[in-house]
XYZ file of C-alpha atoms in Angstrom:
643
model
C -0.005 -5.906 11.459
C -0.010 -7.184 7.924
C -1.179 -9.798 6.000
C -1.062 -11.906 2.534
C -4.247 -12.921 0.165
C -3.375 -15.992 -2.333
C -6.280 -15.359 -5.500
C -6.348 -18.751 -7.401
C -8.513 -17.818 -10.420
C -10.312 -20.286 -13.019
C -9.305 -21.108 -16.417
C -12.084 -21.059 -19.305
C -13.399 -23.930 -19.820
C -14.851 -22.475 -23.006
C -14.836 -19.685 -25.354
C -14.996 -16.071 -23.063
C -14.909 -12.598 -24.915
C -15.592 -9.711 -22.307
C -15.268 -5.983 -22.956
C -16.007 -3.251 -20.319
C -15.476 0.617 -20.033
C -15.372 3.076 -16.770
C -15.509 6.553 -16.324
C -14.850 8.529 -13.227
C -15.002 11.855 -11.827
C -14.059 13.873 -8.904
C -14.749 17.966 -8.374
C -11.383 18.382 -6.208
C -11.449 21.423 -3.990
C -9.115 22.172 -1.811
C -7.129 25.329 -1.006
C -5.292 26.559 -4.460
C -6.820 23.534 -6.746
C -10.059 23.728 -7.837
C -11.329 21.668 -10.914
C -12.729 18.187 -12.360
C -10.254 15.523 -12.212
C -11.510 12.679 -14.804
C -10.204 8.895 -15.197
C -11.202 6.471 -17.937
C -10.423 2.571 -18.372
C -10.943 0.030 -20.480
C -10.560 -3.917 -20.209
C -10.920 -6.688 -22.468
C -10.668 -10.273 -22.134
C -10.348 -13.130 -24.237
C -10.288 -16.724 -22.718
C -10.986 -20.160 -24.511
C -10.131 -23.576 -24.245
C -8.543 -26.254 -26.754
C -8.267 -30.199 -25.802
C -5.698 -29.753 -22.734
C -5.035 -26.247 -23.385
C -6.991 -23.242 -21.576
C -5.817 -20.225 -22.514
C -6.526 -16.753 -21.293
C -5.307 -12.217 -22.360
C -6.624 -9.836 -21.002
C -5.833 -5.648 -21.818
C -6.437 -3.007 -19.015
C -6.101 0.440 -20.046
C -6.114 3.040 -17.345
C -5.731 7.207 -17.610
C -6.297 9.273 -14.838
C -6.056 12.327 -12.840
C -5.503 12.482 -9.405
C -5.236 15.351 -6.815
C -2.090 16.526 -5.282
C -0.848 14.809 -2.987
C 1.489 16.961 -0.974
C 1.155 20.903 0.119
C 4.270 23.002 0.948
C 4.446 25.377 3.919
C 6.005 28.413 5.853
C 6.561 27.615 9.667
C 8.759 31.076 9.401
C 8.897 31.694 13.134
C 11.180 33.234 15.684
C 11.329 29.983 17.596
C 13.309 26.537 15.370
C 10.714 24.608 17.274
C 7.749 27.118 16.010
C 5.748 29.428 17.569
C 4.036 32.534 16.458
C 4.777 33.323 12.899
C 7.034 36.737 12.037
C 4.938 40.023 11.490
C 5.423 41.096 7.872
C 6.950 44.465 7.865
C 5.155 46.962 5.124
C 9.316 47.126 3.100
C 8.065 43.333 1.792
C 6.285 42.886 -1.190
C 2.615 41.867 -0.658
C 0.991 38.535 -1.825
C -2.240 36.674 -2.342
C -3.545 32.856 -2.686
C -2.093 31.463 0.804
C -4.205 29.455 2.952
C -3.353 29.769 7.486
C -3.565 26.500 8.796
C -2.040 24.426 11.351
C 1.192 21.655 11.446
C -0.568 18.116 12.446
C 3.102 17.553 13.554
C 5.683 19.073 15.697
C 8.393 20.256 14.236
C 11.939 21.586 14.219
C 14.231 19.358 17.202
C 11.217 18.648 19.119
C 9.841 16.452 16.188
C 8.948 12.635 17.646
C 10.242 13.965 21.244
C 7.563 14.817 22.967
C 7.072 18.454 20.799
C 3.607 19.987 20.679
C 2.120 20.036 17.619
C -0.692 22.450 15.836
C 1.860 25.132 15.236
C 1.040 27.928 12.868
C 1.998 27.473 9.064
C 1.336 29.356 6.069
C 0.582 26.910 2.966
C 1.689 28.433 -0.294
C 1.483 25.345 -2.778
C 1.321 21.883 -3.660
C 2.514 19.083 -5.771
C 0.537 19.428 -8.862
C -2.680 17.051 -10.285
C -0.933 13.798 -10.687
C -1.597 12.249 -14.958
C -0.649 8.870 -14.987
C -1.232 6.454 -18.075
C -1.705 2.920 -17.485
C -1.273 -0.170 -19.924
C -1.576 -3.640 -18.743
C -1.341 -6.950 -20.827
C -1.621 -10.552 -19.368
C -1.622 -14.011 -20.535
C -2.167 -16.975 -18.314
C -2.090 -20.465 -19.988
C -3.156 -24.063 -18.089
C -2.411 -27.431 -19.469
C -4.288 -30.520 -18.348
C -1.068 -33.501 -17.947
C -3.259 -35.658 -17.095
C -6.734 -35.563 -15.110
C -4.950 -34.384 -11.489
C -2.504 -32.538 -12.702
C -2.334 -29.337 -14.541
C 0.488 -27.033 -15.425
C 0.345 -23.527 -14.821
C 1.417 -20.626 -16.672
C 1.469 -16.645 -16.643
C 2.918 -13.364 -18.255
C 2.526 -9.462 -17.728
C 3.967 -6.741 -18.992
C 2.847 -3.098 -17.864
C 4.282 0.612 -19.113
C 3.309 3.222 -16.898
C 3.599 7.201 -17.234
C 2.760 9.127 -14.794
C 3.859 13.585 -14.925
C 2.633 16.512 -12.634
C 4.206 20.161 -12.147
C 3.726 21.998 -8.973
C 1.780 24.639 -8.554
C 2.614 27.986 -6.309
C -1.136 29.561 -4.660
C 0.606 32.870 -4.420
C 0.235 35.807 -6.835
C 1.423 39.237 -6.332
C -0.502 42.536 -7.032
C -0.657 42.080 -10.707
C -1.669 38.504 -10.720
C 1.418 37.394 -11.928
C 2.904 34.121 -10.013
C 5.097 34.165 -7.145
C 7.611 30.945 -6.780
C 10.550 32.896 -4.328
C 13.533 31.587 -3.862
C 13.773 29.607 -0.062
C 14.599 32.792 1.631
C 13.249 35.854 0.224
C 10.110 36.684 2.742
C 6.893 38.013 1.324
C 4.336 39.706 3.310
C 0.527 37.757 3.379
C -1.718 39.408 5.111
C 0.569 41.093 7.563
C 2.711 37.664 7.847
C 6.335 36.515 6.505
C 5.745 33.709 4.036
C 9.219 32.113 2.595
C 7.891 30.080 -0.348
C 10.823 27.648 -1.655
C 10.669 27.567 -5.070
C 12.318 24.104 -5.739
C 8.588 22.790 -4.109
C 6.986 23.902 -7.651
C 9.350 21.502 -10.545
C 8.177 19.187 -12.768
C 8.210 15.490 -12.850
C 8.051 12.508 -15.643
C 8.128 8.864 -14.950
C 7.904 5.968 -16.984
C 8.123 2.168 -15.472
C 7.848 -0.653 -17.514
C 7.797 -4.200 -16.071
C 7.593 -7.718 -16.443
C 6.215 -10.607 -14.895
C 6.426 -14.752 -15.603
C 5.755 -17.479 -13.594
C 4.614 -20.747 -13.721
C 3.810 -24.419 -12.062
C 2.215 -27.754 -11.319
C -0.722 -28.078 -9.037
C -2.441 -31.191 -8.690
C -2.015 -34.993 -7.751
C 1.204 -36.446 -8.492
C 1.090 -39.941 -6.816
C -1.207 -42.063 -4.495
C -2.272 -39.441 -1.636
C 0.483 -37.069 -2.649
C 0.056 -33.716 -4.136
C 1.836 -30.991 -5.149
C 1.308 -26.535 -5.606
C 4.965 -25.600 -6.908
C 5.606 -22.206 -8.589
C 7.592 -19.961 -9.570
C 7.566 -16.610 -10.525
C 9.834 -13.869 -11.767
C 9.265 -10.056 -11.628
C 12.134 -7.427 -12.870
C 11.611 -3.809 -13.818
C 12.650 -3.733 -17.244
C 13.124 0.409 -16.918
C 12.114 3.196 -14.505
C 13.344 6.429 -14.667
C 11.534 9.795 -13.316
C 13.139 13.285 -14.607
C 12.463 16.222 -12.605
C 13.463 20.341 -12.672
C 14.430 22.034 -10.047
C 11.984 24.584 -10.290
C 8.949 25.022 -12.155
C 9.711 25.666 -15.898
C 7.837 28.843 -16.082
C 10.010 30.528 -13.115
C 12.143 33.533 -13.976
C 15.085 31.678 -11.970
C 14.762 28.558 -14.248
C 18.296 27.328 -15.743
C 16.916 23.855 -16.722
C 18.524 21.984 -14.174
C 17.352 18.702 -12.223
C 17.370 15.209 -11.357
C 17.132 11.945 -13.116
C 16.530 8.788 -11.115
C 17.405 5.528 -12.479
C 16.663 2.570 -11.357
C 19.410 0.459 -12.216
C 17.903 -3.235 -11.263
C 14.620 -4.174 -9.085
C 13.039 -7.012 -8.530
C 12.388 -10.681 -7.189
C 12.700 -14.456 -8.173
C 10.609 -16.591 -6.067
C 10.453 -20.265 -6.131
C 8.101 -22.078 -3.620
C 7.421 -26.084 -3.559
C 4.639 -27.325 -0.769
C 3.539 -31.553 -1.283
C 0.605 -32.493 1.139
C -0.604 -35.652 1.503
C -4.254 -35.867 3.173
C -4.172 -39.583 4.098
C -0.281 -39.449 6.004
C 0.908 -42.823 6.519
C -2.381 -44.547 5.010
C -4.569 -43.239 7.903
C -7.466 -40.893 7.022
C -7.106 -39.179 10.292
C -3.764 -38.024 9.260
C -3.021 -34.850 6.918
C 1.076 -33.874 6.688
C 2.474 -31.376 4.058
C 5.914 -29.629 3.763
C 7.453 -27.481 1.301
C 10.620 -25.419 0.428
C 10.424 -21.381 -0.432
C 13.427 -19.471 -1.911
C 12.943 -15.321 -2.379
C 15.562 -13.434 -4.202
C 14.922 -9.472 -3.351
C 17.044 -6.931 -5.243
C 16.888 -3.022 -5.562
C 19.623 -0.663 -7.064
C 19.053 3.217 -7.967
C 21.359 6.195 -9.205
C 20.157 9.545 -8.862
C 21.834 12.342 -11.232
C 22.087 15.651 -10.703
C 21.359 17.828 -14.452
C 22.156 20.543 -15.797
C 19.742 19.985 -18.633
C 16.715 17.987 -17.393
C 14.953 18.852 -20.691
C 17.599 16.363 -22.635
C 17.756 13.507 -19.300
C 21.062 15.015 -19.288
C 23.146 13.065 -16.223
C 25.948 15.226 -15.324
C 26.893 13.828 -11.945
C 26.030 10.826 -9.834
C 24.521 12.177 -6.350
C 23.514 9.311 -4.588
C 23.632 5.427 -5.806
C 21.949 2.719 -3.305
C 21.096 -0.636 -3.166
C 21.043 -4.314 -2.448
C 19.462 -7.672 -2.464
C 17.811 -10.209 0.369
C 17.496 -13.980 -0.298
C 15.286 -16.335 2.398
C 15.264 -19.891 1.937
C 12.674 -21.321 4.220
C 11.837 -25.064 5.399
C 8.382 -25.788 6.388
C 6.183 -28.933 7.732
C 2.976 -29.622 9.591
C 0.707 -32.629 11.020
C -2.714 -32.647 11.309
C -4.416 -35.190 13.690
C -7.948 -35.102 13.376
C -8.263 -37.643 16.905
C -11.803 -37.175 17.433
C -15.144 -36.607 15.685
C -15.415 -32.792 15.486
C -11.492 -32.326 17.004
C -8.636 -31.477 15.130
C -4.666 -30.515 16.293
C -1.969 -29.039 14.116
C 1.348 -28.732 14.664
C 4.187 -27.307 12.380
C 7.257 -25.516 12.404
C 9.237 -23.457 9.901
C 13.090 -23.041 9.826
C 14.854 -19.796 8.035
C 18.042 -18.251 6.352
C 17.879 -14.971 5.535
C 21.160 -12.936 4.151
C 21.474 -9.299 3.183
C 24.145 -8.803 0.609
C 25.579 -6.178 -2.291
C 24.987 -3.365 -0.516
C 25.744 -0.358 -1.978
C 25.351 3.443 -0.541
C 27.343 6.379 -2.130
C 26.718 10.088 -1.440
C 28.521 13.252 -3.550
C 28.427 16.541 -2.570
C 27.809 18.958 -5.335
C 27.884 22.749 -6.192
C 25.503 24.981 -7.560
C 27.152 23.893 -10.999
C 26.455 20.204 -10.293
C 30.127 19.269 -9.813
C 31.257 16.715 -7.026
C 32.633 18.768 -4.233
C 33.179 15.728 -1.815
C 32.192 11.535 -1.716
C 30.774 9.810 1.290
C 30.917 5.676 0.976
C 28.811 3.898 3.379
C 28.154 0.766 1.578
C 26.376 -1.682 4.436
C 28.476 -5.040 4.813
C 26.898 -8.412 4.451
C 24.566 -10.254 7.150
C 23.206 -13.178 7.947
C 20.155 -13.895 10.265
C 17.746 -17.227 11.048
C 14.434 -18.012 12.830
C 12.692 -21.209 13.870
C 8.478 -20.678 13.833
C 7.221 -23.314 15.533
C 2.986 -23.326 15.170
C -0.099 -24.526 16.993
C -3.672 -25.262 16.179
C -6.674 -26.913 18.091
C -10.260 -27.249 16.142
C -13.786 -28.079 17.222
C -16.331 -27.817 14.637
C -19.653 -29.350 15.417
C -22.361 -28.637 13.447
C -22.509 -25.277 12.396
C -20.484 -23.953 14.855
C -16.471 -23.729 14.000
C -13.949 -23.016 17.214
C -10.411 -22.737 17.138
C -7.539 -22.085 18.897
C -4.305 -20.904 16.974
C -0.871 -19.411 18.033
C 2.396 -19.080 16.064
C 5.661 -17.854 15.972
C 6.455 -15.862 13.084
C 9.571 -13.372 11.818
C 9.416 -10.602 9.140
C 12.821 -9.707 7.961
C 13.376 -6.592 6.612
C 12.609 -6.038 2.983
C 14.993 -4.546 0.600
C 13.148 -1.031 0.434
C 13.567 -0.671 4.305
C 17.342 -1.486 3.780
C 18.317 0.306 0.596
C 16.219 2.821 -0.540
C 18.333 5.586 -0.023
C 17.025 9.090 -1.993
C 16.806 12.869 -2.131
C 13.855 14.599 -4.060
C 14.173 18.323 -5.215
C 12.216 19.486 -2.425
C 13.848 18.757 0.737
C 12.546 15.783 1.348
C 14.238 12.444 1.690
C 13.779 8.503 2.294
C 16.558 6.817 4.764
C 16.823 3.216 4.640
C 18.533 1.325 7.405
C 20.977 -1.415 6.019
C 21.426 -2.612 10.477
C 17.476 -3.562 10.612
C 16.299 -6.183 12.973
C 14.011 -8.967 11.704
C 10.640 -8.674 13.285
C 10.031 -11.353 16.226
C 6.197 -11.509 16.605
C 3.661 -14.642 19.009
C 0.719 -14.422 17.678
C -2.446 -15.799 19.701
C -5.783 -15.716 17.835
C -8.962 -17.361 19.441
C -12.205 -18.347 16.535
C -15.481 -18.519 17.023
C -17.959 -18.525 13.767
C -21.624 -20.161 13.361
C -23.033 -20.669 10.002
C -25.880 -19.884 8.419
C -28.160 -21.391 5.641
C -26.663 -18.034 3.757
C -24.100 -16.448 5.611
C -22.248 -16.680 8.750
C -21.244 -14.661 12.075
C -17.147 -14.779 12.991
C -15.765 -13.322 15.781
C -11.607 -13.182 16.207
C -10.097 -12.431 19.307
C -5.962 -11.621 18.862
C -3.044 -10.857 21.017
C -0.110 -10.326 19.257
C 3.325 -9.259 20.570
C 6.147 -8.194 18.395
C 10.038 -7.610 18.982
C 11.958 -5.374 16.694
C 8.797 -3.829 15.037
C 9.975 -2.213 11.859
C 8.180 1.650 11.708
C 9.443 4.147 8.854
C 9.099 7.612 10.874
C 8.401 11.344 9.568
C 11.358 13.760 10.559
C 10.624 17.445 9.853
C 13.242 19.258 7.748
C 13.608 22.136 10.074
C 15.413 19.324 12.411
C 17.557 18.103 9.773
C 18.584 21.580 8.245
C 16.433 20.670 5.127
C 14.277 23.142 3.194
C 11.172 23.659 3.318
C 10.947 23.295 6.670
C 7.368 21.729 6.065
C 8.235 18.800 4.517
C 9.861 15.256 5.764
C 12.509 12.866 5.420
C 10.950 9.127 5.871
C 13.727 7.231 8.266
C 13.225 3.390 9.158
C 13.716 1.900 12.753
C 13.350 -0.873 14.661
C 10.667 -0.433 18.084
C 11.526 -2.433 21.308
C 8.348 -4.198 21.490
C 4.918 -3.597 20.723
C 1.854 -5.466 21.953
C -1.489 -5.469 20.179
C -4.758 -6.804 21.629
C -7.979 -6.634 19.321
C -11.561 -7.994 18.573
C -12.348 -8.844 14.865
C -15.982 -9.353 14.474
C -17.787 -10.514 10.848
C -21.269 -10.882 9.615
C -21.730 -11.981 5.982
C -25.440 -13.166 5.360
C -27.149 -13.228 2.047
C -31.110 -12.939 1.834
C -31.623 -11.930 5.586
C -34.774 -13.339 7.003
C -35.447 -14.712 3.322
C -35.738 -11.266 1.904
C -34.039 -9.237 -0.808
C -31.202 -7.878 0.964
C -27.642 -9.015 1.893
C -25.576 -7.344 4.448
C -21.803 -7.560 4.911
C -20.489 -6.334 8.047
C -16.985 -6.297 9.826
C -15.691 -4.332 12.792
C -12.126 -4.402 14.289
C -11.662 -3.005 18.174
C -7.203 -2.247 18.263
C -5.622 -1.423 21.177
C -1.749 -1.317 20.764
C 1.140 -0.253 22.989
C 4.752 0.247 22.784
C 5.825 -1.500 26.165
C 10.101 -1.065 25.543
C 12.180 0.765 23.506
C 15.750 1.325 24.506
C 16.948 3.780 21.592
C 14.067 6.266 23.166
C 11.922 5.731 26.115
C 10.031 8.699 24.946
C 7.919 5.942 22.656
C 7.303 3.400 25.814
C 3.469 3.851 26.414
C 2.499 5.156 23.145
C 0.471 3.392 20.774
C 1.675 2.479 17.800
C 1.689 4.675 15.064
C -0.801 3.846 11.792
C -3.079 0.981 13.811
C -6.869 2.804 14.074
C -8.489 1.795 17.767
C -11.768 1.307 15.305
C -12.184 0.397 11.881
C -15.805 -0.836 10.092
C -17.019 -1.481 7.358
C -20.654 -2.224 6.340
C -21.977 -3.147 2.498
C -26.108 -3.381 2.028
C -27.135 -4.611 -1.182
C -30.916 -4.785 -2.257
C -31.611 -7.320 -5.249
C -35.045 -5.327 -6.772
C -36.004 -8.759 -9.017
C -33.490 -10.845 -11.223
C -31.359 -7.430 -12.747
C -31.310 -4.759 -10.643
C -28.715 -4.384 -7.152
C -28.910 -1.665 -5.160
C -25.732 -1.134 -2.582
C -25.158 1.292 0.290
C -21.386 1.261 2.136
C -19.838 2.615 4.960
C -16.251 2.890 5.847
C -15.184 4.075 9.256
C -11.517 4.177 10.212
C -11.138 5.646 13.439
C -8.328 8.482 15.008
C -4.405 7.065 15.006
C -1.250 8.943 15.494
C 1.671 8.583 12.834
C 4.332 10.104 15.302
C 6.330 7.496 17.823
C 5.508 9.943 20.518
C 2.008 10.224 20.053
C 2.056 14.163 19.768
C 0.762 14.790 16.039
C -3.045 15.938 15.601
C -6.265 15.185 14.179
C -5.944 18.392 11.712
C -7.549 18.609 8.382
C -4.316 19.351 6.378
C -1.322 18.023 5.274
C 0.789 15.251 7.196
C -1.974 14.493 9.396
C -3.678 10.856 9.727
C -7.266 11.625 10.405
C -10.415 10.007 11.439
C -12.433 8.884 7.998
C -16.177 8.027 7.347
C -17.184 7.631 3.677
C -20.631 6.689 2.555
C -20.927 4.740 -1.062
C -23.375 4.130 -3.586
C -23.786 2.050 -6.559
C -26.674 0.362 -8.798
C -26.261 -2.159 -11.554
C -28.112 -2.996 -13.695
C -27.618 -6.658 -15.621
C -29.304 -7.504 -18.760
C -29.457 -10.082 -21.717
C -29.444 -12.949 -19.066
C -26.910 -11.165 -17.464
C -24.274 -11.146 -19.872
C -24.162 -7.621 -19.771
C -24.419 -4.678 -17.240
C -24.716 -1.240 -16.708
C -23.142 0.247 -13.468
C -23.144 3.530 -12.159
C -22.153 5.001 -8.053
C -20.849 7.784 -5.978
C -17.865 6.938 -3.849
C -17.964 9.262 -0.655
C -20.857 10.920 -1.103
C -20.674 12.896 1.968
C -17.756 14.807 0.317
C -15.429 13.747 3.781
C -12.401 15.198 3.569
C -10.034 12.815 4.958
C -5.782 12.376 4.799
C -3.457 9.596 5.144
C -0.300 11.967 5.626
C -1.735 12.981 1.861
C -5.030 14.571 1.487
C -7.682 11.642 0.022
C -10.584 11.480 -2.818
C -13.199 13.868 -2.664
C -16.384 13.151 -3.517
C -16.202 10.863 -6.386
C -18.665 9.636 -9.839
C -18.375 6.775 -12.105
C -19.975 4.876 -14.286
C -19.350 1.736 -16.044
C -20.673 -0.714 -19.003
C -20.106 -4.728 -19.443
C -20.739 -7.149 -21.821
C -19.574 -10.709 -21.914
C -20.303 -12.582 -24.858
């Protein structure tokens, strides 16, 4: 249900200058937005080496545009749980731009119980194209100690800014913009359409952050080595300001929201020593290590009264907390026969929740505090012992093996604390009681290699306690406006089993010609098989895991400089609701079925120093969301030179 990729990169060995530049472009169409949304980045790189000392910076520059991500709706019905939208009566002023559709997900108090979905909605806006500004810059250092050993070293810092404004689809006879108010009813095309107007405000962010880290890797002693690091991350400053409403609305008094984050971040510090020759015997391998994570997150959300100054009036919500795991870790490898291997381990755990912090004020339409609400989470403590198992057989070319493990995910500070309101209605609930996750995990190898490739199959059962599962609650059941959007709430799930096929083909040159193909499928069938908080669930598949996923890359060398590539991505249907109710809609808050088709060429010249790259991502135009609506058809082209 998750995993974690390690990238060890190389250090120059030499003087490395490298300079590149991409373009991109994507004709967004959908309802009210209609235009070119263009992103350009540069990198440059700048590596060398003296005596002991490699050294390495790099710059990434990134601006883009990027379509809205969220639409906001009318479900103004006679019925709390839906039904056929209100007739417009001719006494209401008449309006253009709005787009019918359908809800993906049920709403009102049948939302996640078993409530029909597809119910009539009238979409009268979105979010706003998304500008964000990126600027990253990274230094990573390596000094030789001696001829086994090297110390490790690296720094980034990175200032993002990202702004958008809402946009309202609906005009009135004149062409002049209509934003309402969240209860005046307009009449489109004979039906009552409530637009809210605090769905159309503006939004600035700007997050700057640092990372450091550093450590030894390398021989120490004898048979004894050593990977030891540790790394630091803390956001130095993030704050977003947003308005109310949109700044060009009649009803606009400047007010808004700031949100602070007061302190985020993590410290982690992990040691492992292996030793591949245990005990002088070349059959033995034993390694063990130590791991200490220090989690933290703490925000304050102000209500303004003058957004256009960051003015804070009032506190309306602080949160927060931190997590710290120390872990304990060892294995033994016995390789007792020629081609056979065994692996045992074990991993011991202290995890402890602490800090927590959760205040709530009521305010007025002035921004005063009305009324307090303290629910500040207490401390808790939690452990876990992960024992692990591993049999091998690789003879030849073939590789078999065997594997099953014990593991626990606790919960991470985000799913505890992170604790907000936005200016539209929606909200994020974090829940400071979480369960760790209890998972077995049984995975079965089989892989035969090629002279230029190889063929992998994977077959998994997996069976997890206490799954952690942030659901989508529609306003209308909370009392929230507009009733199309969603609070995000956190919860543990009985216990979920998943049983899947994972099958891989990588081969280079096939049948000694020009062409390589990549190729991996994944076959998912999960199932919620207990859930005492709501039976409802027990059944169900678990939300957000596809039944089919593939993904297939052909590449065509065409001599020494050119590449030709062709992908495919396939993500099959998957629900998003608990109760398995929501649809496969093309709009807003649905989870659809996706199949994109890539291209790309490059073109490499000067011995391949430089290159010239240029592709269409989806080039079949497929319209596809993840709860937001995804990339369109999309262009870009890109030059490289490495000198």
């Amino acid at each position: 249900m998750g995993g974690v990729i390690n990238f060890n990169t190389l250090m120059p060995q030499k003087r490395e200058v490298y300079t590149e530049a991409t373009y991109m472009l994507q004709p967004y169409q959908y309802q009210g937005t209609n235009t070119n949304l263009q992103g350009f980045k540069t990198f440059g790189s700048y590596g060398d080496k003296f005596g002991d000392l490699s050294t390495y910076f790099s710059y990434n520059h990134l601006e883009n545009e990027g379509q809205p991500m969220t639409t906001y709706g009318s479900s103004n019905s006679a019925g709390a749980n839906g039904g056929p939208l209100l007739a417009a009566g001719n006494n209401l002023t008449r309006v253009n731009g709005a787009y019918l559709e359908q809800n993906p997900k049920a709403i009102g108090t049948q939302a996640n119980q078993g409530g029909y979905a597809g119910q009539p909605r009238i979409s009268y806006g979105d979010s706003g194209i998304t500008k964000s500004v990126d600027d990253l810059f990274k230094w990573k250092g390596a000094y030789a100690i001696n001829s086994k050993l090297d110390a490790l070293f690296t720094t980034a810092f990175e200032n993002l800014d990202v702004t958008s404004t809402g946009q309202t689809y609906l005009t009135n006879a004149a062409g002049a913009p209509i934003y309402g108010n969240g209860t005046t009813a307009y009449n489109f095309n004979g039906l009552q359409v409530v637009p809210a107007n605090n769905s159309f405000g503006t939004s600035q962010q700007n997050r700057q952050t640092l990372t450091m880290g550093g450590g030894l890797k390398g021989n120490l002693f004898g048979n004894w080595n050593t990977n030891t690091n540790i790394s630091f991350f803390d956001v130095l400053n993030d704050k977003t300001i947003s308005s109310t409403l949109n700044p060009n609305d009649p009803l606009n008094r400047n007010q808004g929201q700031i949100t602070n984050v007061d302190s985020m971040g993590w410290v982690n510090i992990s040691t492992k020593f292996d030793n591949q020759e245990f005990l002088g015997r070349k059959d033995l391998s034993f390694a063990t290590g130590y791991e200490y994570q220090h989690s933290k997150m703490f925000t304050t959300q102000y209500a303004s009264n003058n957004y256009t100054t960051a003015q804070q009036t009032n506190v309306s919500l602080k949160s927060g907390g931190a997590t710290d795991t120390h872990g304990l870790f060892g294995q033994l490898s016995w390789r007792f026969m020629e081609s056979w291997d065994a692996t045992v381990g074990t991993r011991l755990e202290r995890w402890n929740m602490s800090d927590g912090v959760y205040t709530s004020n009521t305010l007025n339409g002035n921004n005063a505090i009305t009324a307090t609400a303290n629910n500040a989470p207490a401390d808790r403590q939690a452990s876990a012992f992960s024992p692990k198992f591993s049999l091998g057989f690789e003879p030849g070319r073939w590789k078999f093996r065997y594997s099953v493990a014990k593991a626990y995910r606790f919960p991470l500070a985000g799913e505890l604390f992170d604790n907000s309101n936005s200016l539209t209605g929606s909200s994020t609930v974090g829940n400071a009681s979480l369960k760790p996750e209890d998972g077995t995990h049984h995975n079965l190898l089989g892989e035969y290699a090629f002279d230029n490739g190889y063929i992998r199959l994977n077959l998994f059962h997996e069976n997890i306690r206490n799954a952690i599962y942030s659901s989508f609650i529609s306003n209308s059941a909370l009392g929230k406006v507009p009733a199309g959007n969603y609070t995000s709430a956190v919860s543990n799930i009985g216990e979920v089993e998943i049983n899947g096929i994972d099958f891989t083909i990588n081969q280079n040159q096939v049948f000694d010609s020009n062409f390589d193909v990549k190729l991996d499928t994944t076959i998912l069938d999960s199932k919620i098989l207990q859930n005492d908080n709501d039976r409802n669930f027990v059944g169900k598949d678990f939300p957000l895991l596809p039944d089919y996923r593939a993904n297939l890359l052909t590449t065509y060398h065409y001599g020494k400089d050119w590449d030709f590539s062709v992908g495919t991505r396939y993500q099959g249907r998957m629900f998003s609701q608990l109760d398995n109710k929501d649809l496969q809609l093309p709009y807003y808050a649905a989870f659809t079925e996706s199949v994109y088709v890539d291209l790309k060429t490059t073109y490499h010249f000067n011995d391949k120093k430089g290159h010239v790259s240029a592709g269409i991502d989806n080039i079949n135009d497929y319209q596809a969301f993840f709860n937001h609506p995804l990339p369109q058809r999309t262009f870009f082209m890109q030059v490289g030179y490495k000198f």
